XYZ file of N, CA and C in Angstrom:
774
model
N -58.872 -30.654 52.618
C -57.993 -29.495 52.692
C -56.801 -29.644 51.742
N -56.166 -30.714 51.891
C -54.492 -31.031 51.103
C -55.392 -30.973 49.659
N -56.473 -31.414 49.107
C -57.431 -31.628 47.719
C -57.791 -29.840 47.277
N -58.197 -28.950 47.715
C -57.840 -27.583 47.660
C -57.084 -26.880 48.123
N -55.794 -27.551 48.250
C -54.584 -26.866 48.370
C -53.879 -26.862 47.059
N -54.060 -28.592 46.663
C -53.595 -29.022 45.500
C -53.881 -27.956 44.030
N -55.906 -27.988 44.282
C -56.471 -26.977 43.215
C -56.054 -25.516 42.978
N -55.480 -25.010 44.278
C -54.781 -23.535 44.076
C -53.835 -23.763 43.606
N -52.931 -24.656 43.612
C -51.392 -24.129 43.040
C -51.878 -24.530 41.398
N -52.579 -25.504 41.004
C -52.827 -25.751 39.369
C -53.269 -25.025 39.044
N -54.456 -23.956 39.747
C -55.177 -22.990 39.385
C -53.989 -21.637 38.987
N -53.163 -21.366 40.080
C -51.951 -20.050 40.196
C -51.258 -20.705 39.139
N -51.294 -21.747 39.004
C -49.617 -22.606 37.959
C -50.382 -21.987 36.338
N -51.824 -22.463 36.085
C -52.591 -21.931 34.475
C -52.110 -20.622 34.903
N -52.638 -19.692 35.602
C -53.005 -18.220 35.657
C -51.475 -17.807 35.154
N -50.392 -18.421 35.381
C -49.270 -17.797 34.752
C -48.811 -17.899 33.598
N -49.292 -19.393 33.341
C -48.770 -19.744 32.106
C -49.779 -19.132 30.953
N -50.749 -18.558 31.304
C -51.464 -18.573 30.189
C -51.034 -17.083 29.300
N -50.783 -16.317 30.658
C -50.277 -14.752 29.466
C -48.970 -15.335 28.723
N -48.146 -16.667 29.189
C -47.028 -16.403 28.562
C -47.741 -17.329 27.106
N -48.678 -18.005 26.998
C -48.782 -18.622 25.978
C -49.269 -18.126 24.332
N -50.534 -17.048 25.072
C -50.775 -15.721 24.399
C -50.169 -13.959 24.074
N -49.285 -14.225 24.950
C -48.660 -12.849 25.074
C -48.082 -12.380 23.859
N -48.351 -11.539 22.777
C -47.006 -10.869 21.677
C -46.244 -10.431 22.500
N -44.745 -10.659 21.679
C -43.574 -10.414 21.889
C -43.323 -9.290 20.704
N -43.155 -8.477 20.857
C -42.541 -7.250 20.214
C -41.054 -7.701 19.091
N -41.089 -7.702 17.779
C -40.213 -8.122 17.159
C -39.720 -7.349 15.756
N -38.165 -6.740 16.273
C -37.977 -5.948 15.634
C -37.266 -6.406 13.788
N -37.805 -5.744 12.778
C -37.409 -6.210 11.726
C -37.037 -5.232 10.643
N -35.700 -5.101 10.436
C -34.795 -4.556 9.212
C -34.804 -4.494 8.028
N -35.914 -4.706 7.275
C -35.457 -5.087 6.058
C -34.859 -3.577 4.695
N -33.478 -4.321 4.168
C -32.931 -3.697 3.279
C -33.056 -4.005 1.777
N -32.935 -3.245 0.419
C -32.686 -3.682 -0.843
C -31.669 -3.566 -1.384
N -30.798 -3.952 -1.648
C -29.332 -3.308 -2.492
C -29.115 -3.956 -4.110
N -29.392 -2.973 -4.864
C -28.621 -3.081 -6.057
C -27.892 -4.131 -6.689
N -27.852 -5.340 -7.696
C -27.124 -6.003 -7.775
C -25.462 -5.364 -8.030
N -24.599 -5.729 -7.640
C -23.612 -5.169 -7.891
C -23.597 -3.629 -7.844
N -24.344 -2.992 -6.481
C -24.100 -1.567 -6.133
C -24.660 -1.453 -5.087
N -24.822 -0.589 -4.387
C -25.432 -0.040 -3.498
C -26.894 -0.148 -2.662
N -27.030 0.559 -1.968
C -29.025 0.254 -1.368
C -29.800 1.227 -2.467
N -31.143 1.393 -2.051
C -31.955 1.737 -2.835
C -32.544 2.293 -1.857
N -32.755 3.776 -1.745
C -33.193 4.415 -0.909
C -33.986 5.842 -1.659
N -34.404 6.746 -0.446
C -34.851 8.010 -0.877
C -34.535 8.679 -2.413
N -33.436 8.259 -3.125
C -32.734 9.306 -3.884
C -33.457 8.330 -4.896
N -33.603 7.238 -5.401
C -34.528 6.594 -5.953
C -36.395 6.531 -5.786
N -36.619 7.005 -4.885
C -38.165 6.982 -4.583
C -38.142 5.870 -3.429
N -37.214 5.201 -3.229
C -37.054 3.572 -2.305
C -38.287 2.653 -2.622
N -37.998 1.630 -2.283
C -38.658 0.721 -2.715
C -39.898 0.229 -1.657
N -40.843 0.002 -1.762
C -41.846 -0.383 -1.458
C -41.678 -2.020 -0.950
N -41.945 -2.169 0.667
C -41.471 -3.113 1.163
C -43.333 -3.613 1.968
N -43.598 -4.831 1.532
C -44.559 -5.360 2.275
C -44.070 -6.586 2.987
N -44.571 -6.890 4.185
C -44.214 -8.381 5.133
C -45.783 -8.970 5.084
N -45.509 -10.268 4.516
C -46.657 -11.266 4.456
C -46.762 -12.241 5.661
N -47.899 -12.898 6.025
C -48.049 -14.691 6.569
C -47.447 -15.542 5.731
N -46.548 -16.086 5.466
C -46.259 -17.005 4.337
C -47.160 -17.947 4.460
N -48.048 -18.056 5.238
C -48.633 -19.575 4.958
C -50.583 -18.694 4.608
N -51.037 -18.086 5.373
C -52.207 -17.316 5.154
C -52.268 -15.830 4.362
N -51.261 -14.983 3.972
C -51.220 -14.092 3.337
C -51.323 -12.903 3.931
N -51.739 -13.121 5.301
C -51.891 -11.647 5.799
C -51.197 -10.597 5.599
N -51.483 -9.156 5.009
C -50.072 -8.474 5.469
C -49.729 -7.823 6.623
N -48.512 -8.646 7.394
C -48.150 -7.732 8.590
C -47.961 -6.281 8.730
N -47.005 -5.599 7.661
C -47.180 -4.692 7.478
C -46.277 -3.966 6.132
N -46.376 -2.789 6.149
C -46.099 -2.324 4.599
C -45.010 -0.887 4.867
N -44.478 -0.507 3.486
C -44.086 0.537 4.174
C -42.774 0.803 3.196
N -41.624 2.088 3.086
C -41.290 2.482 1.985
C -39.685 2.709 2.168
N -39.037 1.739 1.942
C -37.208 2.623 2.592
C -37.069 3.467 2.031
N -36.620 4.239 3.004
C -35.664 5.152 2.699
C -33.823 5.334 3.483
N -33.604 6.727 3.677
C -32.145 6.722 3.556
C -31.256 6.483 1.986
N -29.851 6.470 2.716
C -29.334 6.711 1.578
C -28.616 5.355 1.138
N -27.535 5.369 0.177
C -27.283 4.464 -0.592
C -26.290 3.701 -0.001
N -25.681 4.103 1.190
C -24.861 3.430 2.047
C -23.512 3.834 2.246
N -22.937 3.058 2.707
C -20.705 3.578 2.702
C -20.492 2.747 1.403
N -19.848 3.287 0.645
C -19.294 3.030 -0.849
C -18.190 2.233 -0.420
N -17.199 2.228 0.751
C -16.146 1.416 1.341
C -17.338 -0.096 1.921
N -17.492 0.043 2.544
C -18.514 -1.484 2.917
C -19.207 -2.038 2.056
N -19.885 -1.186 1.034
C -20.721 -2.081 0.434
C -19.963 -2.933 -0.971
N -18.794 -2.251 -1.518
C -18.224 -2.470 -2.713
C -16.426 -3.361 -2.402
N -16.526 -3.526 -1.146
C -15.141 -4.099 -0.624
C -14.612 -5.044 -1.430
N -13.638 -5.700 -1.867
C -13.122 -6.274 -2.603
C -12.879 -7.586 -1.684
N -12.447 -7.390 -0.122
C -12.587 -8.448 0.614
C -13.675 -8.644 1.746
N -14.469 -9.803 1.204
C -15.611 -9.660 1.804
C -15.549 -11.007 2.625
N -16.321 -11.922 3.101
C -16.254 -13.058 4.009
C -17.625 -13.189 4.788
N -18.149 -14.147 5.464
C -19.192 -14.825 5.990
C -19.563 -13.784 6.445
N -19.380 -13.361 7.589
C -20.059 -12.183 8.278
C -19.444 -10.335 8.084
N -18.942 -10.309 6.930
C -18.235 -8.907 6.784
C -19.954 -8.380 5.956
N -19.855 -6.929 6.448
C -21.146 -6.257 7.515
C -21.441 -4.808 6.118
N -22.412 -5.137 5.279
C -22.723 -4.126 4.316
C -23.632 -2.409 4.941
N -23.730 -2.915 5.861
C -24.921 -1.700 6.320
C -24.407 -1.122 7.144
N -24.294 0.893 7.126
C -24.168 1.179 8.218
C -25.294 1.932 8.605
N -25.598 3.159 9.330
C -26.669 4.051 9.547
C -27.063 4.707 8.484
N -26.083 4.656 7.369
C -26.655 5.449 6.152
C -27.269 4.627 5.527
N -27.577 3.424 5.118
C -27.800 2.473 4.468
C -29.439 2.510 4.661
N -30.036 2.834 3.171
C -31.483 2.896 3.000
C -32.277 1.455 4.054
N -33.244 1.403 4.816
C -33.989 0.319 5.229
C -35.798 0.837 5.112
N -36.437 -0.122 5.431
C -37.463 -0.306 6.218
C -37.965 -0.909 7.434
N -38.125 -0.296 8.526
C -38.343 -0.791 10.160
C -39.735 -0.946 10.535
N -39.800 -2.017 11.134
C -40.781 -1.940 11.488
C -40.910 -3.186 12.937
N -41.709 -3.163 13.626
C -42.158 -3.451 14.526
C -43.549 -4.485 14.862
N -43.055 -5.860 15.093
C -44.463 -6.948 14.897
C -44.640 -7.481 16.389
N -46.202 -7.682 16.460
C -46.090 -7.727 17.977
C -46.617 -9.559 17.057
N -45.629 -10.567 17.528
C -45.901 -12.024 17.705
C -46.104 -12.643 18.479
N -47.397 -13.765 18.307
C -47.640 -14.944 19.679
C -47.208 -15.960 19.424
N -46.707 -16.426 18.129
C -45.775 -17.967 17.647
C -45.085 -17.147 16.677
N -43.959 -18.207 16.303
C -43.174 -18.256 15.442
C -44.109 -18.655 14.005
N -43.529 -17.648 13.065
C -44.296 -17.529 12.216
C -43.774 -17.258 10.539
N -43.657 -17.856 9.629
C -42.854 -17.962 8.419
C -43.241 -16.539 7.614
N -42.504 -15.438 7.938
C -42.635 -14.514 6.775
C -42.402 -14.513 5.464
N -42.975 -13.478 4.744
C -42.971 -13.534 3.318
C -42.730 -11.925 3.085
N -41.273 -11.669 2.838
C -41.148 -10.163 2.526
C -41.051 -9.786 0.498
N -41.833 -8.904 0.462
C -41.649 -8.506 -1.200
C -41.183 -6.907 -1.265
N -40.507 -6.747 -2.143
C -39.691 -5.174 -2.387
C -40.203 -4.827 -3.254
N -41.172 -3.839 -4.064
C -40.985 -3.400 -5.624
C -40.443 -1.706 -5.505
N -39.762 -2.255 -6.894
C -39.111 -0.372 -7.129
C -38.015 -0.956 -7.990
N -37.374 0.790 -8.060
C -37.114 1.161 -7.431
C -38.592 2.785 -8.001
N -39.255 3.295 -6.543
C -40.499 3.764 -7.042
C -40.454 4.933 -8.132
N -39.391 5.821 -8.456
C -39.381 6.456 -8.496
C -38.762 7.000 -10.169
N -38.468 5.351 -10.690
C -38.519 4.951 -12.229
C -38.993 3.942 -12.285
N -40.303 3.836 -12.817
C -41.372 3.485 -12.944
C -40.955 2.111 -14.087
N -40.668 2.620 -14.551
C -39.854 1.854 -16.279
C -39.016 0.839 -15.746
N -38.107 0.523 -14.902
C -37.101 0.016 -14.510
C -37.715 -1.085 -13.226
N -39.298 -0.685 -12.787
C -39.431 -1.184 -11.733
C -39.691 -2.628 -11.411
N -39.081 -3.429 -10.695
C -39.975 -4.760 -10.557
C -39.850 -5.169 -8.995
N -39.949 -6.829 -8.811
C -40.079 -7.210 -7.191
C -39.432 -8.327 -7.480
N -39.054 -7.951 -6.139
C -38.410 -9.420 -5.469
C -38.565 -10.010 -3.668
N -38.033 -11.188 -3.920
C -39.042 -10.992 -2.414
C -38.594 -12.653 -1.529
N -38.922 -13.137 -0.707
C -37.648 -13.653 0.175
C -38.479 -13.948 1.465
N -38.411 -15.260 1.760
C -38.982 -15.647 3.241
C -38.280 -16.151 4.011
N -38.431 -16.262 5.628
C -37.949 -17.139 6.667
C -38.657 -16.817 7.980
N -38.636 -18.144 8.564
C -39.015 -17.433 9.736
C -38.717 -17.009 10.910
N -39.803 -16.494 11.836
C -39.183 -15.449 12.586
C -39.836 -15.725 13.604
N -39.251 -15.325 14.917
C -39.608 -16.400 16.291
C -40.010 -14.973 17.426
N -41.120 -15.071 17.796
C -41.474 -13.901 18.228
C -40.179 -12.964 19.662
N -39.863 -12.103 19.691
C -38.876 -11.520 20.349
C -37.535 -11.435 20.205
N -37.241 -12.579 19.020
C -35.870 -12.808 17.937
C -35.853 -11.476 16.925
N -35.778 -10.669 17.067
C -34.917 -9.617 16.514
C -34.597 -9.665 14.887
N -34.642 -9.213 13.578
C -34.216 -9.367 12.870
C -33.739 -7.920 11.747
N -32.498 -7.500 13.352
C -32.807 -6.209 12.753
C -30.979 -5.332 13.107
N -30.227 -6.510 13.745
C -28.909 -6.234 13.542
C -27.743 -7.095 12.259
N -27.119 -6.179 12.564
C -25.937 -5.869 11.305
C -27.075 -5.177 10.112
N -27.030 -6.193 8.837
C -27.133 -5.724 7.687
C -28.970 -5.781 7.497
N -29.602 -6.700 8.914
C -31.029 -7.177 9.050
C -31.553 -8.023 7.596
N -32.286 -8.026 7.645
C -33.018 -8.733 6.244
C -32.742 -8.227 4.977
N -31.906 -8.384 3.734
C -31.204 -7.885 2.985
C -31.910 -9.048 1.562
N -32.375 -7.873 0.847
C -32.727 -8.504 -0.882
C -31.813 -7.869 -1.912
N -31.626 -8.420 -3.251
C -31.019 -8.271 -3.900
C -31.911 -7.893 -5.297
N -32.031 -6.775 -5.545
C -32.598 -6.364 -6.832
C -31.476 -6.593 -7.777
N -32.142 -7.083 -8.903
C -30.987 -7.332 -9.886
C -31.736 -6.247 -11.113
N -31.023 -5.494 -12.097
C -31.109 -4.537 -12.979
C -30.686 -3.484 -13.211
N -30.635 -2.854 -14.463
C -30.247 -1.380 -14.566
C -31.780 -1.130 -14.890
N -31.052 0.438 -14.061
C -32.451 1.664 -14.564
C -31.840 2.607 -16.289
N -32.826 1.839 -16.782
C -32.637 2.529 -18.490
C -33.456 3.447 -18.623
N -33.161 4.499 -19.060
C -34.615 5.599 -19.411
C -34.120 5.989 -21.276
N -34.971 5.931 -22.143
C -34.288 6.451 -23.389
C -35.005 7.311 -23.432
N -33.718 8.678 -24.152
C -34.273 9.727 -23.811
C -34.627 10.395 -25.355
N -34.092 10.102 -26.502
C -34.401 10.174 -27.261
C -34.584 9.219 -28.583
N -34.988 9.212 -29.696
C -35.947 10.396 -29.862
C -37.372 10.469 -29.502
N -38.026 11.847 -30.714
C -39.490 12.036 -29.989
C -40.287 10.814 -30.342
N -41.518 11.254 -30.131
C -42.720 10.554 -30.230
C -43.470 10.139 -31.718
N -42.733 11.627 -32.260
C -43.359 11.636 -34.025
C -42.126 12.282 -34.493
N -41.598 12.102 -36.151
C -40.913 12.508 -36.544
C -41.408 12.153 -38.289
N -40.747 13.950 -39.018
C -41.491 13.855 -40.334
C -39.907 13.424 -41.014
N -40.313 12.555 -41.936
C -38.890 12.090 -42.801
C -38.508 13.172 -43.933
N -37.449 13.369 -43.483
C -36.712 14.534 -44.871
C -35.262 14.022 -44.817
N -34.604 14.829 -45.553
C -32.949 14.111 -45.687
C -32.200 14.450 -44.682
N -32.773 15.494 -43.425
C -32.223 15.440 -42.296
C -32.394 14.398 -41.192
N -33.936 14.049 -41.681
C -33.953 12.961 -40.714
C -33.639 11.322 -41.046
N -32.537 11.229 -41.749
C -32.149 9.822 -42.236
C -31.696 9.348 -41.223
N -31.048 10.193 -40.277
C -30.199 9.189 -38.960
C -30.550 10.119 -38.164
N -31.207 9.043 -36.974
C -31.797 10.106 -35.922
C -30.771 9.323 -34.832
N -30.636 10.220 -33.866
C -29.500 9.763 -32.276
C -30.654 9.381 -31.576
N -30.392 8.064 -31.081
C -30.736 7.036 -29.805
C -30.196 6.952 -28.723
N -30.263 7.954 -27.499
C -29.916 8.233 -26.440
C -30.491 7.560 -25.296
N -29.541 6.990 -24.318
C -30.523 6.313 -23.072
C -29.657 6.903 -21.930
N -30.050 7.007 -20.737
C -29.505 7.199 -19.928
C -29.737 5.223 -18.819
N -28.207 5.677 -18.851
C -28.198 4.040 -18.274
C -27.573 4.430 -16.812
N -28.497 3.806 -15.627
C -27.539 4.124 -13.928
C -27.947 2.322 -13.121
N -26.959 2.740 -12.413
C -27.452 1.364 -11.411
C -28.608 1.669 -10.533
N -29.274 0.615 -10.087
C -30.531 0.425 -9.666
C -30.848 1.371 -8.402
N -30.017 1.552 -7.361
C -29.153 2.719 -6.726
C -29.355 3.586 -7.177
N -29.100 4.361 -8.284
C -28.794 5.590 -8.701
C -27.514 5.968 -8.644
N -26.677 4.773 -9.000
C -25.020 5.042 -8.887
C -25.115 5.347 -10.379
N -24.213 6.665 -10.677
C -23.330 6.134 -11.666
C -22.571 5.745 -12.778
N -22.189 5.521 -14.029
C -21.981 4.534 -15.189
C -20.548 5.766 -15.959
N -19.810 4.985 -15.844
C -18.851 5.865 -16.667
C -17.086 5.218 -17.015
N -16.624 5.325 -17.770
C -15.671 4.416 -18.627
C -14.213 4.855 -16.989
N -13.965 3.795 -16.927
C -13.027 3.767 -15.569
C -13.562 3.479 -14.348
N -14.431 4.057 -14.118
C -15.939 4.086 -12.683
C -15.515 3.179 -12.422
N -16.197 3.047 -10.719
C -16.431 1.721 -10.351
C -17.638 1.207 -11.012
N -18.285 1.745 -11.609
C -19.546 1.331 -12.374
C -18.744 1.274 -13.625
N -17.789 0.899 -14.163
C -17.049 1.034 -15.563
C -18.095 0.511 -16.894
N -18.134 1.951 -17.466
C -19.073 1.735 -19.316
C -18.846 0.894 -19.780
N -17.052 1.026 -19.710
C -16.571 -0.121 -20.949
C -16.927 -1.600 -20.528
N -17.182 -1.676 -19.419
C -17.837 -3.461 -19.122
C -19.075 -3.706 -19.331
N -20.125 -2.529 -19.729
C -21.204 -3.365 -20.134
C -21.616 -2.896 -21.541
N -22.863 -4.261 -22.003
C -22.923 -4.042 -23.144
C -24.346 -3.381 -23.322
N -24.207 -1.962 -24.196
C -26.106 -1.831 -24.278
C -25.859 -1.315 -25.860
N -27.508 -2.090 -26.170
C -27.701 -2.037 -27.486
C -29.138 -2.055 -27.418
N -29.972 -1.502 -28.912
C -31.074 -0.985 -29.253
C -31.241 -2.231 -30.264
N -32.884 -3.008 -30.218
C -33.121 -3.825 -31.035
C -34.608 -2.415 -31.501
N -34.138 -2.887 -32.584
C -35.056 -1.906 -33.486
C -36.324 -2.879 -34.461
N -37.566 -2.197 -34.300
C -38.276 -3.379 -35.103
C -39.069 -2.076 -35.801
N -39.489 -2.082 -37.220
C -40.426 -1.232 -38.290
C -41.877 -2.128 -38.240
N -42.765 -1.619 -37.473
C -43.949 -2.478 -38.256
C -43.819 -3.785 -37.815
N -42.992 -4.304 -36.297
C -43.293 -5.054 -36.044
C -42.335 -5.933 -36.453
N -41.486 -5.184 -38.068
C -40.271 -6.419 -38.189
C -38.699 -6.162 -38.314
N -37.985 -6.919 -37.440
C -36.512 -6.809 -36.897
C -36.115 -6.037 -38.112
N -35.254 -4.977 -37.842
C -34.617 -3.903 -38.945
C -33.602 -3.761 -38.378
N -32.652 -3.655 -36.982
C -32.001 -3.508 -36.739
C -31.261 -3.917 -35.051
N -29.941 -4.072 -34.653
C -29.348 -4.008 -33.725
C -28.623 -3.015 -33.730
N -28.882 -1.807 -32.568
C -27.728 -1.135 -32.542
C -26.755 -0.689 -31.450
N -25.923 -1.109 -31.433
C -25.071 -0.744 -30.379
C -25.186 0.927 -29.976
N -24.816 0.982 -28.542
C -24.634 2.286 -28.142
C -23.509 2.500 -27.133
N -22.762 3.320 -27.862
C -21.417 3.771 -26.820
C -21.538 4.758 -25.945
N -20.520 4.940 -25.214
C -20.305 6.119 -24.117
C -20.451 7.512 -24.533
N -21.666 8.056 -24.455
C -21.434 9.410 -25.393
C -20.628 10.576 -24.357
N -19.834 10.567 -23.650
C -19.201 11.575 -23.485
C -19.620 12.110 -21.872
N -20.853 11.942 -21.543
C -21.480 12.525 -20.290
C -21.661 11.477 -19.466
N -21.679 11.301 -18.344
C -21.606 10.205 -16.974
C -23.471 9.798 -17.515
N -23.448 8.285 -17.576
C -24.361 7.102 -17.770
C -25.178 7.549 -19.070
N -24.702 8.539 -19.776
C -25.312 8.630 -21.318
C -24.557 7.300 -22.080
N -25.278 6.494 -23.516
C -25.166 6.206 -24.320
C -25.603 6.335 -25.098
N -25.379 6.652 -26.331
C -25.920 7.006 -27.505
C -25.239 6.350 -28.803
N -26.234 6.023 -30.038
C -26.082 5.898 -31.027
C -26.670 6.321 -32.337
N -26.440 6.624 -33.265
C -26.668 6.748 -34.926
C -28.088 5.933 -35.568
N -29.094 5.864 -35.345
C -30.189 5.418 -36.051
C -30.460 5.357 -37.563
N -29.951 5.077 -38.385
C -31.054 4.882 -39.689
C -31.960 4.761 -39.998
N -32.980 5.604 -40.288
C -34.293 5.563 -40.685
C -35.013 5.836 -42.463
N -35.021 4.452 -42.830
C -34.804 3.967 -44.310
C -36.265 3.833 -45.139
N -37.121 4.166 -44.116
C -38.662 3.935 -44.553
C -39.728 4.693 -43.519
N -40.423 5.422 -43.458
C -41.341 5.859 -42.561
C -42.076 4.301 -41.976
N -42.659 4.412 -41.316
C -44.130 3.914 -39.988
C -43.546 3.821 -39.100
N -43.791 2.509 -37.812
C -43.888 2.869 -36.486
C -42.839 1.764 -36.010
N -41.844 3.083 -35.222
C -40.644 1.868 -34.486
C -40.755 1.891 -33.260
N -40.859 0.245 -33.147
C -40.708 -0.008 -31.564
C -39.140 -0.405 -31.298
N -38.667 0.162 -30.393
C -36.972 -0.039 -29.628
C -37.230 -0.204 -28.157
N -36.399 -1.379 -27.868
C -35.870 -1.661 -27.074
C -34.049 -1.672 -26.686
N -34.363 -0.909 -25.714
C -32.722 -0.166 -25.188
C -32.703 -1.198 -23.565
N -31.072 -1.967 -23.978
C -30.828 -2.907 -22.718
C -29.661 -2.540 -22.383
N -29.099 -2.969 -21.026
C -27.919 -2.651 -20.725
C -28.066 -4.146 -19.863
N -26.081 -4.569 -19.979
C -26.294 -6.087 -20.104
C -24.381 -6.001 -19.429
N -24.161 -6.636 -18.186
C -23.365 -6.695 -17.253
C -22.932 -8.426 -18.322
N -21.597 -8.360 -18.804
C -21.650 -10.044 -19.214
C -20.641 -11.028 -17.991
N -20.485 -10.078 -16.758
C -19.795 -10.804 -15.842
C -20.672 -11.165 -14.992
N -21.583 -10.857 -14.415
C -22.503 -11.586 -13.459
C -24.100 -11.780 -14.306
N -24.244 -11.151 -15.523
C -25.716 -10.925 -16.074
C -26.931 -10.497 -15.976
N -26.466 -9.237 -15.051
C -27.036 -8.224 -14.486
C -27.957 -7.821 -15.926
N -29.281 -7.268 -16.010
C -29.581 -6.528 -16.923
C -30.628 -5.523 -16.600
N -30.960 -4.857 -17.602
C -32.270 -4.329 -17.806
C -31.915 -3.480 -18.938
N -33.944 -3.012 -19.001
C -34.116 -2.254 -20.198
C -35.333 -1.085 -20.714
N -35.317 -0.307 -21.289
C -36.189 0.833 -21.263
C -36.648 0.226 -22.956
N -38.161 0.440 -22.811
C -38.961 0.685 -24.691
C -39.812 2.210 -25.004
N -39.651 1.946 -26.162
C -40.290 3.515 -26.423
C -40.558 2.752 -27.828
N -41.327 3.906 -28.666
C -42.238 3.909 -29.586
C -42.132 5.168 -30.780
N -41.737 5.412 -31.859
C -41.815 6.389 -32.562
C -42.485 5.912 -33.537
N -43.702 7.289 -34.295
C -43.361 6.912 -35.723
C -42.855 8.046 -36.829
N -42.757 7.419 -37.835
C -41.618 8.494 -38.838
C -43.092 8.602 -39.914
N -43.234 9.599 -40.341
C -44.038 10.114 -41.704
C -43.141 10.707 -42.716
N -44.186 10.779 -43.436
C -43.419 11.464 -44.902
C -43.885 12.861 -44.796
């Protein structure tokens, strides 16, 4: 009798422990992108494309696209910041999502974008792990740092016939932060602090550097081209932060005939 008394309570003692050993725990997860030196990256950009991996097997947990907006311009750009001073509020672009876990388990999150300039787009991406029913989804939650400008050059065309009007053609880019903040001489995005310039190649060989200034309109730059010989120019247009070394850059392709 005391010998199957014993067997019920080990028997009732497994029967409990076992849902807790298998059970998912519901685990909530935040993840944000913000701009190097600006803002989130949300809807007004296309937002960025957020997948959660297995870091150790690859699975993907799950996938999925922030949105919202670019955040409080007071929180995210504060001048006094400190260990736990808090970038995100309800406006602040994310992706949410919801993992049901049975162990603690090393994620692997990747961002690409920003989707919606294609030209400008790349990834970045960031692991730790995460303990099933541990939460990772207050204050600022899981937060990456895209580093770049979005360059688009907007001119010139595709083909161009050489005559004495077309000796100097204008090299226009539109330069914004990764955000969609922005760019203008005083700004908090201030022109005059970064540097963008056009490397120009004919046929493949270096012909030129050209700087491009503030042409007058919020995140335009533009410059003066010389075009001294017809065939085919490849340019590259960068914009180049020389205080933290923020960059990026847009290419395009013309050619000039006779």
């Amino acid at each position: 009798m005391r010998r199957a008394a014993f067997g019920f309570v080990i028997a009732a003692f497994s029967c409990l422990l076992a849902p807790m050993a298998g059970q998912a725990e519901p685990t909530e997860i935040t993840v944000r992108v913000i701009s190097k030196d600006a803002k989130f990256i949300g809807s007004s950009m296309g937002g960025m494309r957020v997948t959660l991996r297995d870091g150790h097997t690859g699975e993907v947990l799950a996938t999925g696209i922030t949105s919202g907006g670019t955040g409080n311009t007071g929180l995210v750009m504060h001048k006094e910041g400190g260990r736990r001073a808090r970038l995100a509020d309800e406006t602040a672009a994310g992706f949410k999502t919801v993992l049901d876990l049975e162990e603690p388990r090393l994620i692997e999150v990747e961002a690409y974008g920003p989707l919606a300039q294609p030209q400008a787009a790349h990834r970045v991406s960031s692991s730790q792990w995460v303990v099933p029913g541990r939460h990772l989804s207050a204050g600022d939650g899981w937060v990456l740092e895209l580093p770049g400008f979005v360059v688009d050059v907007l001119t010139p065309p595709a083909a161009i016939k050489l005559s004495a009007a077309t000796r100097q053609l204008e090299l226009r880019a539109n330069v914004i932060m990764m955000c969609g903040c922005p760019i203008k001489p005083e700004g908090l995005w201030d022109a005059n602090g970064y540097e963008v310039k056009a490397i120009v190649r004919r046929n493949g060989e270096l012909v030129r550097r050209l700087d491009l200034s503030y042409a007058g309109e919020t995140s335009q730059f533009a410059g003066s081209l010389p075009i001294e010989a017809p065939g085919t120019y490849d340019v590259v247009v960068y914009a180049y932060d020389p205080a933290n070394g923020n960059t990026g850059l847009d290419r395009t392709t013309f050619t000039v005939t006779k």
